[in-house]
Short mmCIF file of C-alpha atoms in Angstrom, two decimals:
data_model
loop_
_atom_site.label_atom_id
_atom_site.label_comp_id
_atom_site.label_asym_id
_atom_site.label_seq_id
_atom_site.Cartn_x
_atom_site.Cartn_y
_atom_site.Cartn_z
CA MET A 1 68.96 54.26 79.69
CA GLU A 2 72.42 54.71 80.68
CA CYS A 3 73.20 51.84 78.28
CA TYR A 4 71.58 53.42 74.95
CA ILE A 5 73.38 56.61 75.68
CA THR A 6 76.79 54.61 75.73
CA VAL A 7 75.89 53.16 72.67
CA LEU A 8 75.41 56.56 71.16
CA MET A 9 78.63 57.93 72.38
CA VAL A 10 80.35 54.96 70.67
CA ILE A 11 78.94 55.39 67.51
CA ILE A 12 79.85 59.24 67.61
CA ILE A 13 83.44 58.18 68.50
CA THR A 14 84.05 55.48 66.44
CA ILE A 15 82.07 56.60 62.96
CA ILE A 16 80.90 60.45 63.10
CA TRP A 17 83.86 61.84 64.38
CA PRO A 18 86.16 60.49 61.91
CA CYS A 19 83.64 61.29 59.29
CA LEU A 20 83.83 64.98 60.43
CA HIS A 21 87.53 64.74 60.82
CA PHE A 22 89.12 63.07 57.40
CA PHE A 23 85.93 64.31 55.23
CA ILE A 24 83.79 67.64 56.38
CA PHE A 25 86.63 69.63 58.21
CA PRO A 26 89.27 69.56 54.97
CA ASN A 27 86.07 70.51 52.77
CA LEU A 28 85.73 73.51 54.88
CA LEU A 29 88.86 74.55 55.00
CA LEU A 30 89.11 74.65 50.97
CA LEU A 31 86.00 76.10 50.61
CA PRO A 32 87.38 79.74 50.79
CA MET A 33 89.98 78.77 47.92
CA ILE A 34 87.10 77.65 45.59
CA LYS A 35 86.43 80.39 42.76
CA ARG A 36 82.67 80.39 41.99
CA ASP A 37 80.58 81.55 39.15
CA PRO A 38 79.51 85.16 39.70
CA LYS A 39 76.36 84.22 37.88
CA LEU A 40 75.49 81.74 40.70
CA THR A 41 75.86 84.41 43.69
CA LYS A 42 74.22 87.04 42.17
CA MET A 43 71.03 86.76 43.76
CA PRO A 44 68.38 89.17 45.10
CA PRO A 45 69.56 90.53 48.45
CA GLY A 46 67.57 88.84 51.37
CA PRO A 47 68.11 88.38 55.41
CA HIS A 48 71.35 86.17 56.10
CA PRO A 49 70.29 82.57 56.68
CA TYR A 50 71.02 80.59 59.85
CA PRO A 51 72.81 77.28 59.16
CA ILE A 52 70.86 74.44 58.48
CA ILE A 53 67.40 76.03 58.87
CA GLY A 54 68.00 78.89 56.85
CA ASN A 55 65.45 81.96 57.33
CA ILE A 56 62.75 79.65 58.61
CA LEU A 57 62.15 81.44 61.73
CA LYS A 58 61.94 84.80 59.84
CA LEU A 59 58.56 83.71 58.99
CA GLY A 60 56.79 83.35 62.06
CA GLN A 61 53.50 82.30 62.74
CA LYS A 62 51.78 84.65 59.90
CA PRO A 63 54.29 84.54 56.78
CA HIS A 64 52.13 86.70 54.68
CA GLN A 65 53.16 89.78 57.18
CA ALA A 66 56.48 88.59 57.79
CA LEU A 67 57.28 88.54 53.73
CA PHE A 68 55.75 91.86 53.49
CA ASN A 69 57.76 93.40 56.22
CA LEU A 70 60.85 91.66 54.79
CA SER A 71 59.91 93.16 51.32
CA LYS A 72 60.21 96.58 53.22
CA THR A 73 63.87 96.36 53.90
CA TYR A 74 65.23 93.86 51.37
CA GLY A 75 62.70 95.20 47.89
CA PRO A 76 60.11 93.57 46.18
CA LEU A 77 62.60 90.94 45.01
CA MET A 78 64.47 89.09 47.71
CA THR A 79 66.17 85.99 48.24
CA LEU A 80 65.34 83.39 51.38
CA LYS A 81 66.49 80.33 52.46
CA LEU A 82 64.08 77.72 53.68
CA GLY A 83 65.68 74.81 54.80
CA SER A 84 68.13 73.74 52.22
CA LEU A 85 65.89 75.47 49.46
CA THR A 86 66.70 78.77 47.65
CA THR A 87 63.42 80.52 47.57
CA ILE A 88 62.98 84.01 45.33
CA VAL A 89 60.06 85.98 46.67
CA ILE A 90 58.25 88.69 44.52
CA SER A 91 56.32 91.22 46.07
CA SER A 92 55.39 93.60 43.25
CA SER A 93 53.03 93.23 40.81
CA GLN A 94 55.54 94.74 38.01
CA ILE A 95 58.12 92.17 38.55
CA ALA A 96 55.46 89.62 38.94
CA LYS A 97 53.72 90.39 35.68
CA GLU A 98 57.16 90.14 34.01
CA ALA A 99 58.24 86.79 35.26
CA LEU A 100 54.78 85.09 35.23
CA THR A 101 53.81 86.67 31.60
CA THR A 102 56.73 88.13 29.78
CA ASN A 103 59.08 85.29 30.96
CA ASP A 104 56.49 82.66 32.01
CA ILE A 105 58.15 79.34 30.23
CA VAL A 106 61.60 80.08 31.89
CA PHE A 107 59.88 80.54 35.34
CA SER A 108 57.49 77.65 34.63
CA ASP A 109 59.03 74.83 36.44
CA ARG A 110 58.22 74.82 40.14
CA GLU A 111 59.46 72.82 43.33
CA ILE A 112 57.13 69.70 43.53
CA PRO A 113 55.96 69.16 47.24
CA ASP A 114 56.51 65.76 48.19
CA ILE A 115 53.05 64.86 48.81
CA ILE A 116 52.19 65.52 44.93
CA ARG A 117 54.61 62.81 44.33
CA ALA A 118 52.08 60.28 45.82
CA LEU A 119 51.61 57.49 42.96
CA ASP A 120 54.02 59.83 40.91
CA HIS A 121 51.10 62.09 40.00
CA HIS A 122 53.36 65.00 39.37
CA LYS A 123 54.63 62.86 36.44
CA VAL A 124 51.40 63.08 34.22
CA SER A 125 50.08 65.91 35.98
CA VAL A 126 49.20 69.25 33.55
CA VAL A 127 49.60 71.20 36.91
CA TRP A 128 53.34 69.78 37.62
CA LEU A 129 54.85 69.04 34.28
CA SER A 130 57.60 71.04 32.99
CA ALA A 131 56.13 73.45 30.32
CA SER A 132 58.85 72.50 28.11
CA SER A 133 57.82 68.62 27.92
CA THR A 134 56.08 67.00 25.01
CA LYS A 135 53.64 65.82 27.32
CA TRP A 136 52.67 68.87 28.96
CA ARG A 137 51.63 70.37 25.70
CA THR A 138 49.62 67.36 24.97
CA LEU A 139 47.76 67.47 27.97
CA ARG A 140 47.20 71.22 27.95
CA LYS A 141 45.82 71.29 23.96
CA ILE A 142 43.51 68.27 25.29
CA CYS A 143 42.07 70.58 28.13
CA ALA A 144 42.06 73.36 26.01
CA ILE A 145 40.12 71.47 23.64
CA ASN A 146 37.90 69.55 25.28
CA ILE A 147 37.35 71.33 28.98
CA PHE A 148 38.02 75.21 28.38
CA SER A 149 37.27 75.85 24.55
CA PRO A 150 34.29 78.14 24.49
CA GLN A 151 32.03 75.51 22.32
CA LYS A 152 32.43 73.03 25.56
CA LEU A 153 31.76 75.60 28.18
CA HIS A 154 28.55 76.67 26.17
CA SER A 155 27.46 73.36 25.91
CA THR A 156 27.75 72.53 29.32
CA ARG A 157 25.92 75.79 30.65
CA VAL A 158 22.60 74.20 31.32
CA LEU A 159 24.39 71.65 33.72
CA ARG A 160 25.89 74.68 35.74
CA HIS A 161 22.68 76.61 35.79
CA LYS A 162 20.93 73.22 36.94
CA LYS A 163 23.37 73.37 40.36
CA VAL A 164 22.96 77.15 40.78
CA GLN A 165 19.28 76.61 40.74
CA GLU A 166 19.59 74.34 43.22
CA LEU A 167 21.57 76.55 45.44
CA LEU A 168 19.00 79.28 45.37
CA ASN A 169 16.16 76.33 46.17
CA PHE A 170 18.12 75.35 49.08
CA VAL A 171 18.79 78.99 50.29
CA HIS A 172 15.03 80.02 49.86
CA MET A 173 13.66 76.86 51.43
CA LYS A 174 16.40 77.58 54.69
CA SER A 175 14.96 81.39 54.76
CA THR A 176 11.52 80.39 54.81
CA LYS A 177 11.90 78.24 57.77
CA GLY A 178 14.21 81.00 59.35
CA GLU A 179 17.32 78.68 59.67
CA ALA A 180 20.87 79.50 59.83
CA ILE A 181 22.95 78.57 56.59
CA ASP A 182 26.70 77.54 56.62
CA ILE A 183 28.25 79.44 53.87
CA GLY A 184 31.27 77.65 53.42
CA GLN A 185 29.85 74.41 53.19
CA VAL A 186 26.98 75.53 50.98
CA ALA A 187 29.54 77.22 48.52
CA PHE A 188 32.01 73.96 48.59
CA THR A 189 28.75 71.46 47.65
CA THR A 190 27.95 74.05 44.53
CA VAL A 191 31.04 74.27 43.50
CA ILE A 192 31.88 70.67 43.65
CA ASN A 193 28.82 69.31 42.33
CA SER A 194 29.12 71.70 39.43
CA LEU A 195 32.66 70.11 38.26
CA SER A 196 31.12 66.68 38.87
CA TYR A 197 27.96 66.79 37.28
CA THR A 198 29.93 68.52 34.14
CA PHE A 199 32.31 65.54 34.24
CA PHE A 200 29.96 62.98 35.35
CA SER A 201 26.29 63.97 35.40
CA MET A 202 25.94 63.11 38.98
CA ASP A 203 26.57 64.82 42.43
CA PHE A 204 29.39 64.41 44.80
CA ASP A 205 27.65 66.15 47.64
CA HIS A 206 24.52 66.90 49.09
CA TYR A 207 23.30 69.98 50.63
CA TYR A 208 21.05 67.53 53.44
CA SER A 209 22.18 64.35 54.74
CA PRO A 210 23.57 61.85 52.07
CA CYS A 211 20.53 60.19 50.16
CA ASP A 212 20.04 56.77 48.90
CA ASP A 213 20.42 57.58 45.29
CA GLY A 214 22.68 54.72 44.25
CA SER A 215 25.54 56.85 45.04
CA SER A 216 28.64 54.80 46.38
CA GLU A 217 29.69 55.57 50.12
CA LEU A 218 32.96 57.28 48.76
CA GLN A 219 30.59 59.73 46.71
CA ASN A 220 28.42 60.11 49.73
CA ASN A 221 31.55 61.06 51.89
CA TYR A 222 33.38 62.90 49.18
CA LYS A 223 33.06 66.43 51.22
CA GLU A 224 34.77 64.80 54.19
CA LEU A 225 37.60 63.16 51.83
CA MET A 226 38.47 66.38 50.50
CA GLN A 227 38.59 68.25 53.65
CA ASP A 228 41.04 65.53 54.71
CA ILE A 229 43.07 66.07 51.52
CA MET A 230 43.15 69.96 51.55
CA GLU A 231 44.26 69.50 55.71
CA GLU A 232 47.04 67.59 54.75
CA SER A 233 48.54 69.42 51.65
CA GLY A 234 48.21 72.85 53.67
CA LYS A 235 50.49 71.47 56.51
CA THR A 236 54.65 72.49 56.46
CA ASN A 237 56.02 69.35 55.33
CA VAL A 238 59.87 69.19 56.54
CA ALA A 239 60.86 66.80 53.77
CA ASP A 240 60.01 69.82 51.32
CA LEU A 241 62.56 71.98 53.36
CA PHE A 242 64.76 68.83 53.48
CA PRO A 243 64.51 66.76 50.34
CA VAL A 244 66.84 64.53 51.69
CA LEU A 245 64.57 63.72 54.13
CA ARG A 246 61.88 62.66 51.49
CA LEU A 247 63.20 59.11 51.74
CA PHE A 248 61.77 58.77 54.84
CA ASP A 249 59.04 60.51 54.66
CA PRO A 250 58.70 61.68 58.45
CA GLN A 251 55.45 62.95 58.80
CA GLY A 252 53.85 60.68 56.61
CA LEU A 253 52.11 62.98 54.52
CA ARG A 254 53.13 61.21 51.30
CA ARG A 255 51.58 58.04 52.81
CA LYS A 256 48.65 59.86 53.24
CA GLY A 257 48.51 61.42 50.14
CA GLU A 258 48.82 57.81 48.22
CA GLU A 259 46.01 56.94 50.48
CA TYR A 260 43.49 59.94 49.59
CA THR A 261 44.76 59.77 45.95
CA LEU A 262 43.95 56.24 45.67
CA ARG A 263 40.62 56.47 46.99
CA LEU A 264 39.85 59.40 44.19
CA LEU A 265 41.14 57.21 41.39
CA ARG A 266 39.04 53.87 42.74
CA VAL A 267 35.64 56.36 42.71
CA PHE A 268 36.72 57.18 39.23
CA ASN A 269 37.41 53.95 38.01
CA SER A 270 34.21 52.78 39.29
CA ILE A 271 32.34 55.64 37.28
CA ILE A 272 34.13 54.97 34.23
CA ASP A 273 33.60 51.58 34.00
CA GLU A 274 29.81 51.90 34.51
CA ARG A 275 30.14 54.62 31.73
CA LEU A 276 31.83 52.21 29.58
CA ARG A 277 29.46 49.22 30.06
CA LEU A 278 26.21 51.86 29.31
CA ARG A 279 28.13 53.16 26.17
CA ALA A 280 28.60 49.33 24.93
CA SER A 281 24.95 48.26 25.46
CA ASN A 282 23.98 51.58 24.21
CA MET A 283 21.84 52.17 27.43
CA ASP A 284 23.61 55.59 28.08
CA SER A 285 21.10 58.31 28.56
CA GLU A 286 20.92 61.34 26.59
CA GLU A 287 21.91 63.58 29.64
CA ALA A 288 24.80 61.65 30.63
CA GLY A 289 25.98 61.49 27.10
CA GLY A 290 26.86 65.42 26.94
CA ASP A 291 29.25 65.48 29.75
CA LEU A 292 32.89 65.81 29.32
CA LEU A 293 33.56 61.80 30.57
CA ASP A 294 31.78 61.16 27.14
CA SER A 295 33.83 63.45 25.26
CA PHE A 296 37.11 62.02 26.66
CA LEU A 297 36.01 58.72 26.30
CA SER A 298 35.21 59.51 22.61
CA LEU A 299 38.58 60.85 22.32
CA MET A 300 40.43 57.87 23.90
CA GLU A 301 38.41 55.72 21.35
CA VAL A 302 39.27 57.96 18.17
CA HIS A 303 43.04 57.93 19.26
CA ASP A 304 43.01 54.82 20.56
CA SER A 305 44.92 56.18 23.69
CA ALA A 306 47.71 57.61 21.58
CA GLU A 307 47.10 61.14 22.88
CA LEU A 308 45.40 60.27 25.99
CA SER A 309 45.68 56.90 28.21
CA ARG A 310 43.22 55.93 30.86
CA HIS A 311 45.95 56.75 33.62
CA GLU A 312 46.27 60.11 32.23
CA PHE A 313 42.77 60.60 32.25
CA LEU A 314 42.67 59.63 35.60
CA HIS A 315 44.93 62.09 36.91
CA LEU A 316 43.60 64.62 34.95
CA LEU A 317 40.41 64.06 36.83
CA VAL A 318 42.20 64.67 40.20
CA VAL A 319 43.45 68.02 39.08
CA SER A 320 40.25 69.15 37.55
CA ILE A 321 37.96 68.21 41.05
CA TYR A 322 40.24 69.13 43.26
CA ILE A 323 42.01 72.14 41.81
#
């Protein structure tokens, strides 16, 4: 142990201290002499940040309550320093409307969490792309026409009705037996099956134990995978507060994000390959032919992948099924 301490002291004396002496300290002395742009210093009021960590300690264990209490002091528009990130907090519906509706394009860009950078998901995601980019406008147009248009929503209503009826049947069966129901788990199963059935004409979860219906192991364990994704995504990432640490991924969240995303892409790829095989052999069922996967495959065939590549479609599925 003494040897390690000695080596550390040698490093500090021979490397770190000279750097501080010749580079950092002179720059600190020159800071008051540098003229700053008034536009850059005109920020909303906020608590004075501590060095390095900023206002992180102000958030405490209940950030939503802490922000509410801070807004009483600094107003509905305030500035917080979270690590090395400057954050603007809006706590007024009127200001939020002005920022998110009136000036939505100006405020559309956002800080991308490091876990979202797994497999470069942020570069092809309609959620994280800049609203000023051509790629975002193309993906938004595709989603508006093929997912959210009144015609598409109307054509897939039968699929959603089927999933709701399954929920009612399950609740009725449980009530008849006098058994308890986990509302959270049942709601999750209904929502995820409504999405997966609309996209793929198959269920990704089960009210009962996984059944042997030809589903892959990943499909049968989809709930566990989604819970893992939500748990990791909800963790505070030091690399988000201090972007200089992204290179090191100190908590391993980006690595886990890559692992989970790869598992999702793997099951989506297998479903797409199977559907392409069925389409090629003209064996695709009428039921499957009415889902969104069939619509997107037809779109890619017509435009020869000019508007939507398979890679972009896979990441679009990640956004649609997850978010």
